[in-house]
PDB file of N, CA and C in Angstrom:
ATOM      1  N   MET A  21    -206.419  -4.954 -12.090  1.00 50.00           N
ATOM      2  CA  MET A  21    -205.253  -4.904 -11.089  1.00 50.00           C
ATOM      3  C   MET A  21    -205.085  -3.589 -10.759  1.00 50.00           C
ATOM      4  N   ARG A  22    -204.864  -2.888 -11.908  1.00 60.00           N
ATOM      5  CA  ARG A  22    -203.707  -1.331 -11.481  1.00 60.00           C
ATOM      6  C   ARG A  22    -205.555  -0.466 -11.676  1.00 60.00           C
ATOM      7  N   PHE A  23    -206.449  -0.809 -12.571  1.00 58.00           N
ATOM      8  CA  PHE A  23    -207.772  -0.150 -12.266  1.00 58.00           C
ATOM      9  C   PHE A  23    -207.482  -0.183 -10.824  1.00 58.00           C
ATOM     10  N   ARG A  24    -207.909  -1.575  -9.814  1.00 61.00           N
ATOM     11  CA  ARG A  24    -208.332  -1.730  -8.729  1.00 61.00           C
ATOM     12  C   ARG A  24    -207.669  -0.564  -8.255  1.00 61.00           C
ATOM     13  N   ALA A  25    -206.298  -0.328  -7.932  1.00 60.00           N
ATOM     14  CA  ALA A  25    -205.317   0.243  -7.494  1.00 60.00           C
ATOM     15  C   ALA A  25    -206.208   1.476  -7.863  1.00 60.00           C
ATOM     16  N   SER A  26    -206.228   2.228  -8.919  1.00 60.00           N
ATOM     17  CA  SER A  26    -206.537   3.511  -9.302  1.00 60.00           C
ATOM     18  C   SER A  26    -207.924   3.916  -8.273  1.00 60.00           C
ATOM     19  N   MET A  27    -208.654   2.915  -8.220  1.00 56.00           N
ATOM     20  CA  MET A  27    -210.065   3.640  -7.851  1.00 56.00           C
ATOM     21  C   MET A  27    -209.744   3.284  -6.109  1.00 56.00           C
ATOM     22  N   HIS A  28    -208.391   2.723  -5.721  1.00 59.00           N
ATOM     23  CA  HIS A  28    -208.818   2.731  -4.287  1.00 59.00           C
ATOM     24  C   HIS A  28    -207.842   3.989  -3.973  1.00 59.00           C
ATOM     25  N   LEU A  29    -206.868   4.934  -5.156  1.00 60.00           N
ATOM     26  CA  LEU A  29    -206.384   5.698  -4.171  1.00 60.00           C
ATOM     27  C   LEU A  29    -206.942   7.007  -4.602  1.00 60.00           C
ATOM     28  N   THR A  30    -208.071   6.757  -5.523  1.00 60.00           N
ATOM     29  CA  THR A  30    -208.441   7.933  -5.479  1.00 60.00           C
ATOM     30  C   THR A  30    -210.313   8.294  -4.608  1.00 60.00           C
ATOM     31  N   GLY A  31    -210.269   6.861  -4.490  1.00 59.00           N
ATOM     32  CA  GLY A  31    -210.658   6.828  -2.446  1.00 59.00           C
ATOM     33  C   GLY A  31    -210.658   7.228  -1.601  1.00 59.00           C
ATOM     34  N   MET A  32    -208.691   6.874  -2.100  1.00 61.00           N
ATOM     35  CA  MET A  32    -208.402   7.584  -0.702  1.00 61.00           C
ATOM     36  C   MET A  32    -208.267   8.828  -0.674  1.00 61.00           C
ATOM     37  N   ASP A  33    -208.181   9.647  -1.688  1.00 66.00           N
ATOM     38  CA  ASP A  33    -207.921  10.803  -1.858  1.00 66.00           C
ATOM     39  C   ASP A  33    -209.565  11.488  -1.268  1.00 66.00           C
ATOM     40  N   MET A  34    -210.667  11.101  -2.194  1.00 66.00           N
ATOM     41  CA  MET A  34    -211.544  11.730  -1.699  1.00 66.00           C
ATOM     42  C   MET A  34    -211.872  11.960  -0.061  1.00 66.00           C
ATOM     43  N   PHE A  35    -211.440  10.550   0.808  1.00 69.00           N
ATOM     44  CA  PHE A  35    -211.681  10.392   2.007  1.00 69.00           C
ATOM     45  C   PHE A  35    -210.983  10.932   2.407  1.00 69.00           C
ATOM     46  N   ASP A  36    -209.261  11.701   2.398  1.00 74.00           N
ATOM     47  CA  ASP A  36    -208.766  12.921   2.860  1.00 74.00           C
ATOM     48  C   ASP A  36    -209.267  14.027   2.925  1.00 74.00           C
ATOM     49  N   MET A  37    -210.095  13.857   1.553  1.00 72.00           N
ATOM     50  CA  MET A  37    -210.908  15.391   1.301  1.00 72.00           C
ATOM     51  C   MET A  37    -211.628  15.565   2.609  1.00 72.00           C
ATOM     52  N   ARG A  38    -212.609  15.092   2.159  1.00 77.00           N
ATOM     53  CA  ARG A  38    -213.849  14.365   3.357  1.00 77.00           C
ATOM     54  C   ARG A  38    -213.396  15.142   4.783  1.00 77.00           C
ATOM     55  N   ASN A  39    -212.157  14.412   5.883  1.00 77.00           N
ATOM     56  CA  ASN A  39    -211.792  14.748   6.155  1.00 77.00           C
ATOM     57  C   ASN A  39    -210.945  15.965   6.271  1.00 77.00           C
ATOM     58  N   GLY A  40    -210.411  16.542   5.692  1.00 76.00           N
ATOM     59  CA  GLY A  40    -210.460  18.058   5.809  1.00 76.00           C
ATOM     60  C   GLY A  40    -211.420  18.941   6.387  1.00 76.00           C
ATOM     61  N   ILE A  41    -212.419  18.668   5.291  1.00 78.00           N
ATOM     62  CA  ILE A  41    -213.670  19.080   5.607  1.00 78.00           C
ATOM     63  C   ILE A  41    -214.266  19.078   6.647  1.00 78.00           C
ATOM     64  N   VAL A  42    -214.446  18.322   7.444  1.00 81.00           N
ATOM     65  CA  VAL A  42    -214.891  17.686   8.957  1.00 81.00           C
ATOM     66  C   VAL A  42    -213.669  18.730   9.697  1.00 81.00           C
ATOM     67  N   ILE A  43    -212.770  18.830   9.820  1.00 76.00           N
ATOM     68  CA  ILE A  43    -212.015  18.836  10.347  1.00 76.00           C
ATOM     69  C   ILE A  43    -212.015  20.518  10.467  1.00 76.00           C
ATOM     70  N   LEU A  44    -212.011  21.028   9.126  1.00 79.00           N
ATOM     71  CA  LEU A  44    -212.406  22.896   8.986  1.00 79.00           C
ATOM     72  C   LEU A  44    -213.737  22.764   9.642  1.00 79.00           C
ATOM     73  N   ARG A  45    -214.612  22.050   9.594  1.00 83.00           N
ATOM     74  CA  ARG A  45    -215.845  22.620  10.138  1.00 83.00           C
ATOM     75  C   ARG A  45    -216.102  22.253  11.459  1.00 83.00           C
ATOM     76  N   LYS A  46    -215.327  21.359  12.296  1.00 86.00           N
ATOM     77  CA  LYS A  46    -214.758  21.722  13.463  1.00 86.00           C
ATOM     78  C   LYS A  46    -214.258  23.067  14.052  1.00 86.00           C
ATOM     79  N   ASP A  47    -213.229  23.443  13.696  1.00 85.00           N
ATOM     80  CA  ASP A  47    -212.927  24.127  14.113  1.00 85.00           C
ATOM     81  C   ASP A  47    -213.685  25.820  14.103  1.00 85.00           C
ATOM     82  N   ALA A  48    -214.957  25.948  12.678  1.00 83.00           N
ATOM     83  CA  ALA A  48    -215.370  27.145  12.258  1.00 83.00           C
ATOM     84  C   ALA A  48    -216.310  26.948  14.167  1.00 83.00           C
ATOM     85  N   ASP A  49    -217.337  25.469  14.175  1.00 87.00           N
ATOM     86  CA  ASP A  49    -217.755  25.534  15.189  1.00 87.00           C
ATOM     87  C   ASP A  49    -217.194  25.192  16.557  1.00 87.00           C
ATOM     88  N   ARG A  50    -215.887  25.380  16.630  1.00 88.00           N
ATOM     89  CA  ARG A  50    -215.494  25.495  18.342  1.00 88.00           C
ATOM     90  C   ARG A  50    -215.495  27.391  18.362  1.00 88.00           C
ATOM     91  N   HIS A  51    -214.807  28.143  16.772  1.00 85.00           N
ATOM     92  CA  HIS A  51    -214.558  29.421  17.018  1.00 85.00           C
ATOM     93  C   HIS A  51    -216.031  30.014  17.726  1.00 85.00           C
ATOM     94  N   VAL A  52    -217.111  29.448  17.017  1.00 87.00           N
ATOM     95  CA  VAL A  52    -218.611  30.005  17.040  1.00 87.00           C
ATOM     96  C   VAL A  52    -219.341  29.944  17.743  1.00 87.00           C
ATOM     97  N   THR A  53    -218.656  28.896  18.674  1.00 90.00           N
ATOM     98  CA  THR A  53    -219.528  28.276  20.421  1.00 90.00           C
ATOM     99  C   THR A  53    -218.101  29.085  21.048  1.00 90.00           C
ATOM    100  N   SER A  54    -216.855  29.427  21.337  1.00 90.00           N
ATOM    101  CA  SER A  54    -216.344  30.902  21.653  1.00 90.00           C
ATOM    102  C   SER A  54    -216.735  31.816  21.542  1.00 90.00           C
ATOM    103  N   LEU A  55    -216.893  32.817  20.139  1.00 89.00           N
ATOM    104  CA  LEU A  55    -217.471  33.864  20.493  1.00 89.00           C
ATOM    105  C   LEU A  55    -219.503  33.766  20.809  1.00 89.00           C
ATOM    106  N   MET A  56    -220.194  33.038  20.885  1.00 88.00           N
ATOM    107  CA  MET A  56    -221.434  33.007  22.401  1.00 88.00           C
ATOM    108  C   MET A  56    -221.167  32.607  23.259  1.00 88.00           C
ATOM    109  N   MET A  57    -220.404  32.010  23.587  1.00 90.00           N
ATOM    110  CA  MET A  57    -220.355  32.203  24.730  1.00 90.00           C
ATOM    111  C   MET A  57    -219.788  32.898  25.427  1.00 90.00           C
ATOM    112  N   ARG A  58    -218.884  33.507  24.738  1.00 90.00           N
ATOM    113  CA  ARG A  58    -218.065  35.287  24.780  1.00 90.00           C
ATOM    114  C   ARG A  58    -219.527  36.319  25.294  1.00 90.00           C
ATOM    115  N   SER A  59    -220.207  35.988  23.798  1.00 89.00           N
ATOM    116  CA  SER A  59    -221.322  36.951  23.869  1.00 89.00           C
ATOM    117  C   SER A  59    -222.503  36.727  24.789  1.00 89.00           C
ATOM    118  N   TYR A  60    -222.870  35.625  25.662  1.00 87.00           N
ATOM    119  CA  TYR A  60    -223.420  35.188  26.905  1.00 87.00           C
ATOM    120  C   TYR A  60    -223.372  35.701  27.836  1.00 87.00           C
ATOM    121  N   LYS A  61    -221.238  35.369  27.748  1.00 88.00           N
ATOM    122  CA  LYS A  61    -221.110  36.190  29.812  1.00 88.00           C
ATOM    123  C   LYS A  61    -221.384  37.809  29.092  1.00 88.00           C
ATOM    124  N   CYS A  62    -221.465  38.196  28.328  1.00 81.00           N
ATOM    125  CA  CYS A  62    -221.006  39.656  28.305  1.00 81.00           C
ATOM    126  C   CYS A  62    -222.634  39.837  28.660  1.00 81.00           C
ATOM    127  N   LEU A  63    -224.012  39.707  28.445  1.00 82.00           N
ATOM    128  CA  LEU A  63    -225.475  39.822  28.046  1.00 82.00           C
ATOM    129  C   LEU A  63    -225.645  39.283  29.578  1.00 82.00           C
ATOM    130  N   SER A  64    -225.542  38.278  30.513  1.00 86.00           N
ATOM    131  CA  SER A  64    -225.446  37.854  31.247  1.00 86.00           C
ATOM    132  C   SER A  64    -224.945  39.150  32.612  1.00 86.00           C
ATOM    133  N   ALA A  65    -223.760  39.280  31.650  1.00 86.00           N
ATOM    134  CA  ALA A  65    -223.139  40.619  32.415  1.00 86.00           C
ATOM    135  C   ALA A  65    -224.015  42.054  32.973  1.00 86.00           C
ATOM    136  N   LEU A  66    -224.188  42.042  31.426  1.00 82.00           N
ATOM    137  CA  LEU A  66    -224.947  43.222  31.304  1.00 82.00           C
ATOM    138  C   LEU A  66    -226.324  43.465  32.007  1.00 82.00           C
ATOM    139  N   LYS A  67    -226.964  42.129  32.091  1.00 78.00           N
ATOM    140  CA  LYS A  67    -228.412  41.799  33.013  1.00 78.00           C
ATOM    141  C   LYS A  67    -228.286  42.142  34.554  1.00 78.00           C
ATOM    142  N   ARG A  68    -227.314  41.666  34.934  1.00 72.00           N
ATOM    143  CA  ARG A  68    -227.183  41.490  36.840  1.00 72.00           C
ATOM    144  C   ARG A  68    -226.998  43.094  37.138  1.00 72.00           C
TER     145      ARG A  68
END
């Protein structure tokens, strides 16, 4: 019983870690997307 509980706890820790990584990646993706949008706007302005 105790072993199963410890397994469950470690699984939760791993899940939390994975969620944190996913959140970080989402944040990075948003940052990159905003940068790309800004550069695209600058390029379109230059082309005009």
